[in-house]
GROMACS .gro file of C-alpha atoms in nm:
model
  179
    1VAL     CA    1   0.000   0.000   0.000
    2ARG     CA    2   0.144   0.335  -0.100
    3ALA     CA    3   0.058   0.657   0.072
    4ASN     CA    4   0.098   1.005  -0.066
    5VAL     CA    5   0.310   1.165   0.204
    6THR     CA    6   0.448   1.516   0.175
    7ALA     CA    7   0.761   1.624   0.351
    8PRO     CA    8   0.692   1.792   0.687
    9THR     CA    9   0.861   2.115   0.577
   10GLU     CA   10   0.643   2.139   0.265
   11SER     CA   11   0.330   2.084   0.470
   12LEU     CA   12   0.439   2.338   0.731
   13GLY     CA   13   0.517   2.598   0.464
   14SER     CA   14   0.177   2.541   0.306
   15GLU     CA   15   0.000   2.583   0.640
   16VAL     CA   16   0.193   2.900   0.722
   17SER     CA   17   0.102   3.054   0.385
   18GLN     CA   18  -0.264   2.961   0.435
   19VAL     CA   19  -0.266   3.123   0.780
   20ALA     CA   20  -0.099   3.437   0.640
   21GLN     CA   21  -0.362   3.464   0.365
   22GLY     CA   22  -0.660   3.397   0.594
   23GLU     CA   23  -0.869   3.662   0.760
   24PRO     CA   24  -0.829   3.701   1.137
   25PHE     CA   25  -1.117   3.605   1.361
   26PRO     CA   26  -1.307   3.892   1.521
   27LEU     CA   27  -1.242   3.932   1.891
   28ASP     CA   28  -1.607   3.865   1.976
   29CYS     CA   29  -1.662   3.569   1.741
   30PRO     CA   30  -1.854   3.269   1.877
   31LEU     CA   31  -1.631   2.989   2.004
   32VAL     CA   32  -1.777   2.745   1.751
   33GLU     CA   33  -1.620   2.944   1.467
   34LEU     CA   34  -1.275   2.869   1.608
   35ALA     CA   35  -1.342   2.499   1.547
   36GLU     CA   36  -1.209   2.531   1.193
   37LEU     CA   37  -0.864   2.557   1.354
   38GLY     CA   38  -0.932   2.232   1.540
   39PRO     CA   39  -1.171   2.129   1.818
   40GLY     CA   40  -0.914   2.205   2.089
   41TRP     CA   41  -0.923   2.582   2.035
   42PRO     CA   42  -1.285   2.642   2.137
   43LEU     CA   43  -1.238   2.407   2.432
   44PHE     CA   44  -0.921   2.592   2.535
   45PHE     CA   45  -1.085   2.936   2.536
   46ASP     CA   46  -1.398   2.801   2.702
   47PHE     CA   47  -1.182   2.654   2.979
   48GLY     CA   48  -1.005   2.988   3.021
   49PHE     CA   49  -1.342   3.158   3.062
   50PHE     CA   50  -1.443   2.893   3.318
   51LEU     CA   51  -1.125   2.958   3.519
   52ALA     CA   52  -1.197   3.333   3.521
   53VAL     CA   53  -1.555   3.274   3.642
   54ALA     CA   54  -1.438   3.024   3.906
   55CYS     CA   55  -1.172   3.263   4.041
   56ALA     CA   56  -1.422   3.551   4.052
   57GLY     CA   57  -1.677   3.330   4.228
   58VAL     CA   58  -1.433   3.216   4.497
   59PHE     CA   59  -1.307   3.573   4.542
   60ILE     CA   60  -1.662   3.702   4.596
   61VAL     CA   61  -1.740   3.421   4.840
   62ASN     CA   62  -1.426   3.507   5.042
   63LEU     CA   63  -1.477   3.885   5.055
   64PRO     CA   64  -1.642   3.870   5.402
   65MET     CA   65  -1.341   3.680   5.537
   66VAL     CA   66  -1.098   3.931   5.386
   67SER     CA   67  -1.294   4.219   5.540
   68LEU     CA   68  -1.272   4.043   5.881
   69PHE     CA   69  -0.896   4.014   5.842
   70ALA     CA   70  -0.870   4.380   5.735
   71SER     CA   71  -1.060   4.494   6.044
   72GLY     CA   72  -0.806   4.331   6.277
   73SER     CA   73  -0.518   4.513   6.437
   74GLY     CA   74  -0.317   4.230   6.588
   75LEU     CA   75  -0.025   4.231   6.346
   76GLN     CA   76   0.194   4.418   6.596
   77GLN     CA   77   0.138   4.140   6.856
   78TRP     CA   78   0.353   3.893   6.664
   79PRO     CA   79   0.701   3.846   6.817
   80ALA     CA   80   0.894   3.903   6.493
   81SER     CA   81   0.666   4.175   6.364
   82LEU     CA   82   0.794   4.396   6.087
   83HIS     CA   83   0.499   4.627   6.120
   84LYS     CA   84   0.704   4.935   6.037
   85SER     CA   85   0.769   4.824   5.679
   86MET     CA   86   0.461   4.615   5.608
   87GLU     CA   87   0.270   4.620   5.281
   88TRP     CA   88  -0.103   4.676   5.254
   89SER     CA   89  -0.159   4.314   5.142
   90ILE     CA   90  -0.036   4.187   5.480
   91LEU     CA   91  -0.325   4.370   5.645
   92LEU     CA   92  -0.566   4.146   5.450
   93SER     CA   93  -0.417   3.822   5.582
   94ALA     CA   94  -0.520   3.607   5.878
   95GLY     CA   95  -0.207   3.723   6.060
   96ASN     CA   96  -0.366   4.063   6.110
   97LEU     CA   97  -0.594   3.904   6.375
   98GLY     CA   98  -0.293   3.840   6.599
   99PRO     CA   99  -0.140   3.521   6.744
  100GLN     CA  100  -0.466   3.423   6.918
  101GLY     CA  101  -0.666   3.455   6.596
  102SER     CA  102  -1.038   3.516   6.613
  103GLU     CA  103  -1.336   3.343   6.767
  104ALA     CA  104  -1.543   3.421   6.457
  105VAL     CA  105  -1.683   3.130   6.258
  106LEU     CA  106  -1.684   3.337   5.940
  107PRO     CA  107  -1.348   3.211   5.800
  108GLY     CA  108  -1.457   2.849   5.833
  109TRP     CA  109  -1.791   2.914   5.667
  110CYS     CA  110  -1.627   3.110   5.385
  111ALA     CA  111  -1.381   2.827   5.324
  112HIS     CA  112  -1.659   2.568   5.312
  113LEU     CA  113  -1.871   2.788   5.087
  114GLY     CA  114  -1.573   2.850   4.858
  115CYS     CA  115  -1.513   2.473   4.824
  116ALA     CA  116  -1.883   2.412   4.757
  117THR     CA  117  -1.881   2.687   4.493
  118LEU     CA  118  -1.584   2.528   4.317
  119LEU     CA  119  -1.744   2.184   4.331
  120VAL     CA  120  -2.068   2.309   4.177
  121LEU     CA  121  -1.880   2.505   3.910
  122VAL     CA  122  -1.668   2.201   3.818
  123ILE     CA  123  -1.979   1.983   3.781
  124LEU     CA  124  -2.151   2.245   3.566
  125TYR     CA  125  -1.840   2.293   3.354
  126SER     CA  126  -1.800   1.920   3.301
  127ARG     CA  127  -2.151   1.911   3.154
  128ARG     CA  128  -2.082   2.219   2.943
  129GLN     CA  129  -1.758   2.075   2.809
  130LYS     CA  130  -1.930   1.752   2.701
  131LYS     CA  131  -2.207   1.951   2.532
  132LEU     CA  132  -1.957   2.176   2.352
  133TYR     CA  133  -1.751   1.875   2.241
  134ARG     CA  134  -2.062   1.706   2.097
  135GLN     CA  135  -2.153   2.027   1.915
  136LEU     CA  136  -1.802   2.059   1.769
  137ASP     CA  137  -1.796   1.691   1.673
  138ARG     CA  138  -2.135   1.723   1.503
  139ASN     CA  139  -2.003   2.006   1.283
  140GLN     CA  140  -1.687   1.823   1.180
  141VAL     CA  141  -1.693   1.518   0.953
  142GLU     CA  142  -1.394   1.287   0.954
  143PRO     CA  143  -1.322   0.956   0.786
  144MET     CA  144  -1.344   0.789   1.128
  145ASP     CA  145  -1.716   0.874   1.134
  146TYR     CA  146  -1.783   0.602   0.877
  147ALA     CA  147  -1.710   0.232   0.887
  148LEU     CA  148  -1.778  -0.081   0.687
  149LEU     CA  149  -1.869  -0.393   0.882
  150LEU     CA  150  -1.805  -0.714   0.693
  151SER     CA  151  -1.897  -1.044   0.845
  152GLY     CA  152  -1.923  -1.393   0.705
  153THR     CA  153  -1.735  -1.303   0.387
  154SER     CA  154  -1.508  -1.534   0.204
  155GLY     CA  155  -1.133  -1.477   0.185
  156VAL     CA  156  -1.170  -1.326  -0.163
  157ALA     CA  157  -1.396  -1.045  -0.029
  158GLU     CA  158  -1.158  -0.974   0.256
  159ASP     CA  159  -0.868  -0.949   0.012
  160PHE     CA  160  -1.070  -0.701  -0.197
  161TRP     CA  161  -1.133  -0.469   0.099
  162ARG     CA  162  -0.768  -0.475   0.207
  163ASP     CA  163  -0.652  -0.319  -0.120
  164GLU     CA  164  -0.682   0.060  -0.087
  165ALA     CA  165  -0.690   0.123  -0.463
  166ARG     CA  166  -0.980  -0.120  -0.513
  167VAL     CA  167  -1.177   0.032  -0.226
  168ARG     CA  168  -1.121   0.384  -0.364
  169GLU     CA  169  -1.231   0.271  -0.712
  170PHE     CA  170  -1.541   0.101  -0.568
  171VAL     CA  171  -1.643   0.406  -0.365
  172GLU     CA  172  -1.581   0.644  -0.657
  173THR     CA  173  -1.790   0.420  -0.883
  174CYS     CA  174  -2.078   0.418  -0.634
  175LEU     CA  175  -2.064   0.783  -0.529
  176GLY     CA  176  -1.884   0.953  -0.814
  177LYS     CA  177  -1.539   1.110  -0.799
  178ASP     CA  178  -1.661   1.421  -0.616
  179GLY     CA  179  -1.898   1.231  -0.384
   0.00000   0.00000   0.00000
């Protein structure tokens, strides 16, 4: 069986020239349009959007805890305190409550709620990813989408289907050369 294989450099040069001649995608194009570059591109950008939403969700859930930390003034109670040269971000940490911490239950509830938010978002995204993959797969036709199942054939029929040229000729005869 012979295959028509082009050298990798020829193929790469051809792809580069096609990309250079193509029109760029608009910034607000639907993700499905990126599928012509391959199914991984829409999935990649969709995952990036999911990560942004997940980070924003966890940040919003933890805002009450951060405000509790910011209201503390126990940073100077630490033995090795560098409170003279501290940055503003240190004031938003749990260390600002002092060595004894806080009796508030808010940090624990925020942590549990943040974990629950991530769990729900991951479950929802898993469903979305499967739906998007099915949509992309439905729009793309590949040779793997079709198969011939032969059973109970004699050895002569099996030999016929093993020869690529004969199969191509048979399919072109049935469907036409452009079919």
